[in-house]
């Protein structure tokens, strides 16, 4: 009974071979996975920069131990320029954190230049890093107040670079989306061509059973099931083939993202947490979604193609 139930009456295994279509769909899935990974990586790097280095404003205070302008003019106990600047920063809304670099941090930052000049006794300005809340731009109103207390104060904000990086990330995501659209279009055309070739191969048998009363939904369903399973298998193979490359690229991009360093010990591949430590969750979900998406695309394309072909039968 089981043989009769699953008997391939339309000989679809001959009309739709199980090698050609999975190979092509797998290749399309591989390219789509790489394109989506590029878009996800660009978005991740942009977010990392915007909420990290892009949200940092650097304040340089030359002569930090000199008296501040206001206290010197009023003849009061002289407050240093760095104290006046820190007091203004502490009272400014929108600033979430301030950090004054120590002398050791400054010399470590300037080590390449100090070693070249051979002079380690250069007068260094005080450098303060400001972290502002998202969407807050305090530089325009803050700089005049700082210069009133400590003339010569410089402020440098990375918003220009973060804006450029955000624009670059948006363009890369658009390119990735366009690449996925092209890949999907090619995959649909491949499925349509394979389905039409299968229909022509079994034209007489299909015409006979159609004349005997077989419905369009029955015939299209048999074709769509066959193509959908082949496309699902091809999409699965494409995702598996893309996995090693995505792992390698993720490890290269780890220092520039929030993923951290690679684990020191060998991970247990049976544990999902081990995969999440190597690949961002978005990439993992993308690899999981690609095979069902390929199968569904193949099934829907075949349904439409077969039904349109059957309508032209006498």
mmCIF file of C-alpha atoms in Angstrom, residues 76-279:
data_model
loop_
_atom_site.group_PDB
_atom_site.id
_atom_site.type_symbol
_atom_site.label_atom_id
_atom_site.label_comp_id
_atom_site.label_asym_id
_atom_site.label_seq_id
_atom_site.Cartn_x
_atom_site.Cartn_y
_atom_site.Cartn_z
ATOM 1 C CA UNK A 76 39.837 84.994 43.795
ATOM 2 C CA UNK A 77 41.645 81.836 44.711
ATOM 3 C CA UNK A 78 42.738 80.759 41.244
ATOM 4 C CA UNK A 79 41.003 77.677 39.914
ATOM 5 C CA UNK A 80 42.875 75.793 37.250
ATOM 6 C CA UNK A 81 41.655 75.693 33.711
ATOM 7 C CA UNK A 82 41.039 71.963 33.874
ATOM 8 C CA UNK A 83 38.955 72.346 37.048
ATOM 9 C CA UNK A 84 36.822 75.027 35.419
ATOM 10 C CA UNK A 85 36.328 72.874 32.319
ATOM 11 C CA UNK A 86 35.378 69.800 34.357
ATOM 12 C CA UNK A 87 32.894 71.867 36.383
ATOM 13 C CA UNK A 88 31.204 73.119 33.208
ATOM 14 C CA UNK A 89 31.059 69.618 31.765
ATOM 15 C CA UNK A 90 29.534 68.218 34.955
ATOM 16 C CA UNK A 91 26.741 70.815 34.804
ATOM 17 C CA UNK A 92 25.966 70.312 31.114
ATOM 18 C CA UNK A 93 22.883 68.180 30.347
ATOM 19 C CA UNK A 94 23.198 65.562 27.645
ATOM 20 C CA UNK A 95 26.660 64.389 28.763
ATOM 21 C CA UNK A 96 26.452 60.874 30.180
ATOM 22 C CA UNK A 97 30.091 60.312 31.110
ATOM 23 C CA UNK A 98 33.426 62.151 31.221
ATOM 24 C CA UNK A 99 36.884 60.645 31.446
ATOM 25 C CA UNK A 100 40.128 62.583 31.725
ATOM 26 C CA UNK A 101 43.028 60.685 30.229
ATOM 27 C CA UNK A 102 45.880 60.203 32.656
ATOM 28 C CA UNK A 103 49.468 61.124 31.817
ATOM 29 C CA UNK A 104 50.253 57.455 31.279
ATOM 30 C CA UNK A 105 47.350 57.099 28.832
ATOM 31 C CA UNK A 106 48.414 60.227 26.960
ATOM 32 C CA UNK A 107 52.029 59.096 26.672
ATOM 33 C CA UNK A 108 50.919 55.630 25.542
ATOM 34 C CA UNK A 109 48.741 57.318 22.914
ATOM 35 C CA UNK A 110 51.629 59.517 21.753
ATOM 36 C CA UNK A 111 54.303 56.832 22.113
ATOM 37 C CA UNK A 112 55.021 56.483 18.364
ATOM 38 C CA UNK A 113 55.643 60.219 17.974
ATOM 39 C CA UNK A 114 57.500 60.652 21.285
ATOM 40 C CA UNK A 115 59.804 57.766 20.422
ATOM 41 C CA UNK A 116 60.546 59.328 17.044
ATOM 42 C CA UNK A 117 61.413 62.737 18.514
ATOM 43 C CA UNK A 118 63.213 61.287 21.520
ATOM 44 C CA UNK A 119 61.669 63.949 23.769
ATOM 45 C CA UNK A 120 59.382 62.602 26.507
ATOM 46 C CA UNK A 121 59.150 65.909 28.400
ATOM 47 C CA UNK A 122 56.827 67.719 26.005
ATOM 48 C CA UNK A 123 54.079 69.779 27.667
ATOM 49 C CA UNK A 124 50.888 67.807 27.134
ATOM 50 C CA UNK A 125 47.368 69.233 27.191
ATOM 51 C CA UNK A 126 44.648 67.699 29.287
ATOM 52 C CA UNK A 127 42.414 65.458 27.201
ATOM 53 C CA UNK A 128 38.864 64.655 28.245
ATOM 54 C CA UNK A 129 36.569 62.160 26.547
ATOM 55 C CA UNK A 130 32.860 62.975 26.626
ATOM 56 C CA UNK A 131 30.113 60.444 26.011
ATOM 57 C CA UNK A 132 26.865 62.071 24.991
ATOM 58 C CA UNK A 133 23.358 60.640 24.927
ATOM 59 C CA UNK A 134 22.113 59.394 21.529
ATOM 60 C CA UNK A 135 20.886 62.276 19.418
ATOM 61 C CA UNK A 136 22.545 64.914 21.624
ATOM 62 C CA UNK A 137 24.955 67.428 20.058
ATOM 63 C CA UNK A 138 26.339 69.676 22.785
ATOM 64 C CA UNK A 139 29.430 70.897 20.944
ATOM 65 C CA UNK A 140 27.853 74.044 19.474
ATOM 66 C CA UNK A 141 26.663 75.443 22.821
ATOM 67 C CA UNK A 142 29.427 74.009 24.969
ATOM 68 C CA UNK A 143 32.525 75.280 23.176
ATOM 69 C CA UNK A 144 31.920 79.042 23.764
ATOM 70 C CA UNK A 145 31.401 78.428 27.496
ATOM 71 C CA UNK A 146 34.588 76.417 27.742
ATOM 72 C CA UNK A 147 36.626 78.995 25.827
ATOM 73 C CA UNK A 148 35.336 81.744 28.119
ATOM 74 C CA UNK A 149 36.941 79.972 31.078
ATOM 75 C CA UNK A 150 39.898 78.434 29.277
ATOM 76 C CA UNK A 151 40.793 80.114 25.952
ATOM 77 C CA UNK A 152 42.326 77.766 23.452
ATOM 78 C CA UNK A 153 40.137 74.785 24.314
ATOM 79 C CA UNK A 154 39.581 72.517 21.337
ATOM 80 C CA UNK A 155 36.693 70.141 20.748
ATOM 81 C CA UNK A 156 36.650 67.332 18.218
ATOM 82 C CA UNK A 157 33.539 65.298 17.524
ATOM 83 C CA UNK A 158 33.398 62.225 15.306
ATOM 84 C CA UNK A 159 29.890 62.944 14.061
ATOM 85 C CA UNK A 160 31.195 63.705 10.573
ATOM 86 C CA UNK A 161 32.829 60.309 10.323
ATOM 87 C CA UNK A 162 29.856 58.551 11.906
ATOM 88 C CA UNK A 163 27.514 60.226 9.414
ATOM 89 C CA UNK A 164 29.722 59.165 6.536
ATOM 90 C CA UNK A 165 29.945 55.636 7.906
ATOM 91 C CA UNK A 166 26.168 55.507 8.328
ATOM 92 C CA UNK A 167 25.723 56.627 4.718
ATOM 93 C CA UNK A 168 28.237 54.020 3.568
ATOM 94 C CA UNK A 169 26.469 51.313 5.593
ATOM 95 C CA UNK A 170 23.113 52.327 4.114
ATOM 96 C CA UNK A 171 24.537 52.122 0.589
ATOM 97 C CA UNK A 172 26.073 48.713 1.327
ATOM 98 C CA UNK A 173 22.743 47.474 2.673
ATOM 99 C CA UNK A 174 21.002 48.758 -0.442
ATOM 100 C CA UNK A 175 23.564 46.941 -2.606
ATOM 101 C CA UNK A 176 23.067 43.777 -0.559
ATOM 102 C CA UNK A 177 19.306 44.038 -0.976
ATOM 103 C CA UNK A 178 19.702 44.580 -4.715
ATOM 104 C CA UNK A 179 22.028 41.577 -4.939
ATOM 105 C CA UNK A 180 19.506 39.408 -3.084
ATOM 106 C CA UNK A 181 16.756 40.625 -5.404
ATOM 107 C CA UNK A 182 18.858 39.734 -8.462
ATOM 108 C CA UNK A 183 19.685 36.326 -7.016
ATOM 109 C CA UNK A 184 16.017 35.636 -6.277
ATOM 110 C CA UNK A 185 15.067 36.707 -9.797
ATOM 111 C CA UNK A 186 17.654 34.362 -11.305
ATOM 112 C CA UNK A 187 16.478 31.540 -9.023
ATOM 113 C CA UNK A 188 12.860 32.081 -10.072
ATOM 114 C CA UNK A 189 13.877 32.035 -13.742
ATOM 115 C CA UNK A 190 15.856 28.829 -13.197
ATOM 116 C CA UNK A 191 12.892 27.152 -11.484
ATOM 117 C CA UNK A 192 10.544 28.306 -14.219
ATOM 118 C CA UNK A 193 12.857 26.962 -16.935
ATOM 119 C CA UNK A 194 13.296 23.622 -15.151
ATOM 120 C CA UNK A 195 9.543 23.315 -14.606
ATOM 121 C CA UNK A 196 8.751 24.097 -18.235
ATOM 122 C CA UNK A 197 11.320 21.537 -19.360
ATOM 123 C CA UNK A 198 9.717 18.954 -17.077
ATOM 124 C CA UNK A 199 6.266 19.793 -18.391
ATOM 125 C CA UNK A 200 7.423 19.360 -21.980
ATOM 126 C CA UNK A 201 9.075 16.069 -21.098
ATOM 127 C CA UNK A 202 5.832 14.699 -19.633
ATOM 128 C CA UNK A 203 3.490 16.558 -21.958
ATOM 129 C CA UNK A 204 1.650 13.492 -23.239
ATOM 130 C CA UNK A 205 1.142 11.939 -19.817
ATOM 131 C CA UNK A 206 -0.024 15.228 -18.323
ATOM 132 C CA UNK A 207 -2.405 15.851 -21.217
ATOM 133 C CA UNK A 208 -3.834 12.352 -20.824
ATOM 134 C CA UNK A 209 -4.512 12.515 -17.097
ATOM 135 C CA UNK A 210 -5.788 16.061 -17.491
ATOM 136 C CA UNK A 211 -8.271 14.881 -20.110
ATOM 137 C CA UNK A 212 -9.306 12.028 -17.800
ATOM 138 C CA UNK A 213 -10.277 14.540 -15.110
ATOM 139 C CA UNK A 214 -7.125 15.321 -13.138
ATOM 140 C CA UNK A 215 -7.468 18.811 -11.711
ATOM 141 C CA UNK A 216 -4.980 21.629 -12.175
ATOM 142 C CA UNK A 217 -4.352 21.713 -8.440
ATOM 143 C CA UNK A 218 -3.426 18.012 -8.405
ATOM 144 C CA UNK A 219 -0.935 18.296 -11.272
ATOM 145 C CA UNK A 220 0.566 21.586 -10.086
ATOM 146 C CA UNK A 221 0.743 20.239 -6.542
ATOM 147 C CA UNK A 222 2.768 17.204 -7.630
ATOM 148 C CA UNK A 223 5.199 19.372 -9.583
ATOM 149 C CA UNK A 224 5.398 22.018 -6.840
ATOM 150 C CA UNK A 225 6.082 19.428 -4.134
ATOM 151 C CA UNK A 226 8.910 17.923 -6.150
ATOM 152 C CA UNK A 227 10.496 21.275 -6.997
ATOM 153 C CA UNK A 228 9.952 22.652 -3.492
ATOM 154 C CA UNK A 229 11.800 19.718 -1.902
ATOM 155 C CA UNK A 230 14.652 20.022 -4.386
ATOM 156 C CA UNK A 231 14.890 23.774 -3.775
ATOM 157 C CA UNK A 232 14.794 23.205 -0.012
ATOM 158 C CA UNK A 233 17.658 20.733 -0.293
ATOM 159 C CA UNK A 234 19.613 23.130 -2.494
ATOM 160 C CA UNK A 235 19.035 26.019 -0.076
ATOM 161 C CA UNK A 236 20.209 23.862 2.828
ATOM 162 C CA UNK A 237 23.388 22.928 0.974
ATOM 163 C CA UNK A 238 24.014 26.579 0.080
ATOM 164 C CA UNK A 239 23.643 27.674 3.715
ATOM 165 C CA UNK A 240 25.987 24.935 4.913
ATOM 166 C CA UNK A 241 28.584 25.905 2.312
ATOM 167 C CA UNK A 242 28.321 29.578 3.315
ATOM 168 C CA UNK A 243 28.798 28.800 7.008
ATOM 169 C CA UNK A 244 32.634 28.344 7.008
ATOM 170 C CA UNK A 245 33.146 31.576 5.079
ATOM 171 C CA UNK A 246 30.823 33.478 7.418
ATOM 172 C CA UNK A 247 32.663 32.077 10.435
ATOM 173 C CA UNK A 248 36.012 33.223 9.012
ATOM 174 C CA UNK A 249 34.689 36.689 8.173
ATOM 175 C CA UNK A 250 33.061 37.005 11.605
ATOM 176 C CA UNK A 251 36.362 36.253 13.300
ATOM 177 C CA UNK A 252 38.104 38.876 11.174
ATOM 178 C CA UNK A 253 35.419 41.446 12.029
ATOM 179 C CA UNK A 254 35.303 40.542 15.742
ATOM 180 C CA UNK A 255 37.658 43.372 16.879
ATOM 181 C CA UNK A 256 35.410 45.940 15.171
ATOM 182 C CA UNK A 257 32.102 44.673 16.563
ATOM 183 C CA UNK A 258 30.643 43.914 19.970
ATOM 184 C CA UNK A 259 31.312 40.218 19.561
ATOM 185 C CA UNK A 260 34.544 40.369 21.497
ATOM 186 C CA UNK A 261 37.521 38.072 21.072
ATOM 187 C CA UNK A 262 37.393 34.540 19.863
ATOM 188 C CA UNK A 263 36.895 31.941 22.579
ATOM 189 C CA UNK A 264 40.093 30.553 24.028
ATOM 190 C CA UNK A 265 38.795 26.977 24.278
ATOM 191 C CA UNK A 266 37.328 24.815 21.557
ATOM 192 C CA UNK A 267 33.553 25.299 21.515
ATOM 193 C CA UNK A 268 31.032 22.482 21.729
ATOM 194 C CA UNK A 269 29.330 22.575 18.335
ATOM 195 C CA UNK A 270 26.266 20.795 19.743
ATOM 196 C CA UNK A 271 25.599 23.800 21.956
ATOM 197 C CA UNK A 272 23.718 26.700 20.350
ATOM 198 C CA UNK A 273 25.497 29.156 22.660
ATOM 199 C CA UNK A 274 28.801 28.132 21.074
ATOM 200 C CA UNK A 275 27.490 29.162 17.653
ATOM 201 C CA UNK A 276 26.095 32.431 19.002
ATOM 202 C CA UNK A 277 29.566 33.251 20.355
ATOM 203 C CA UNK A 278 31.024 32.929 16.859
ATOM 204 C CA UNK A 279 28.204 34.315 14.716
#
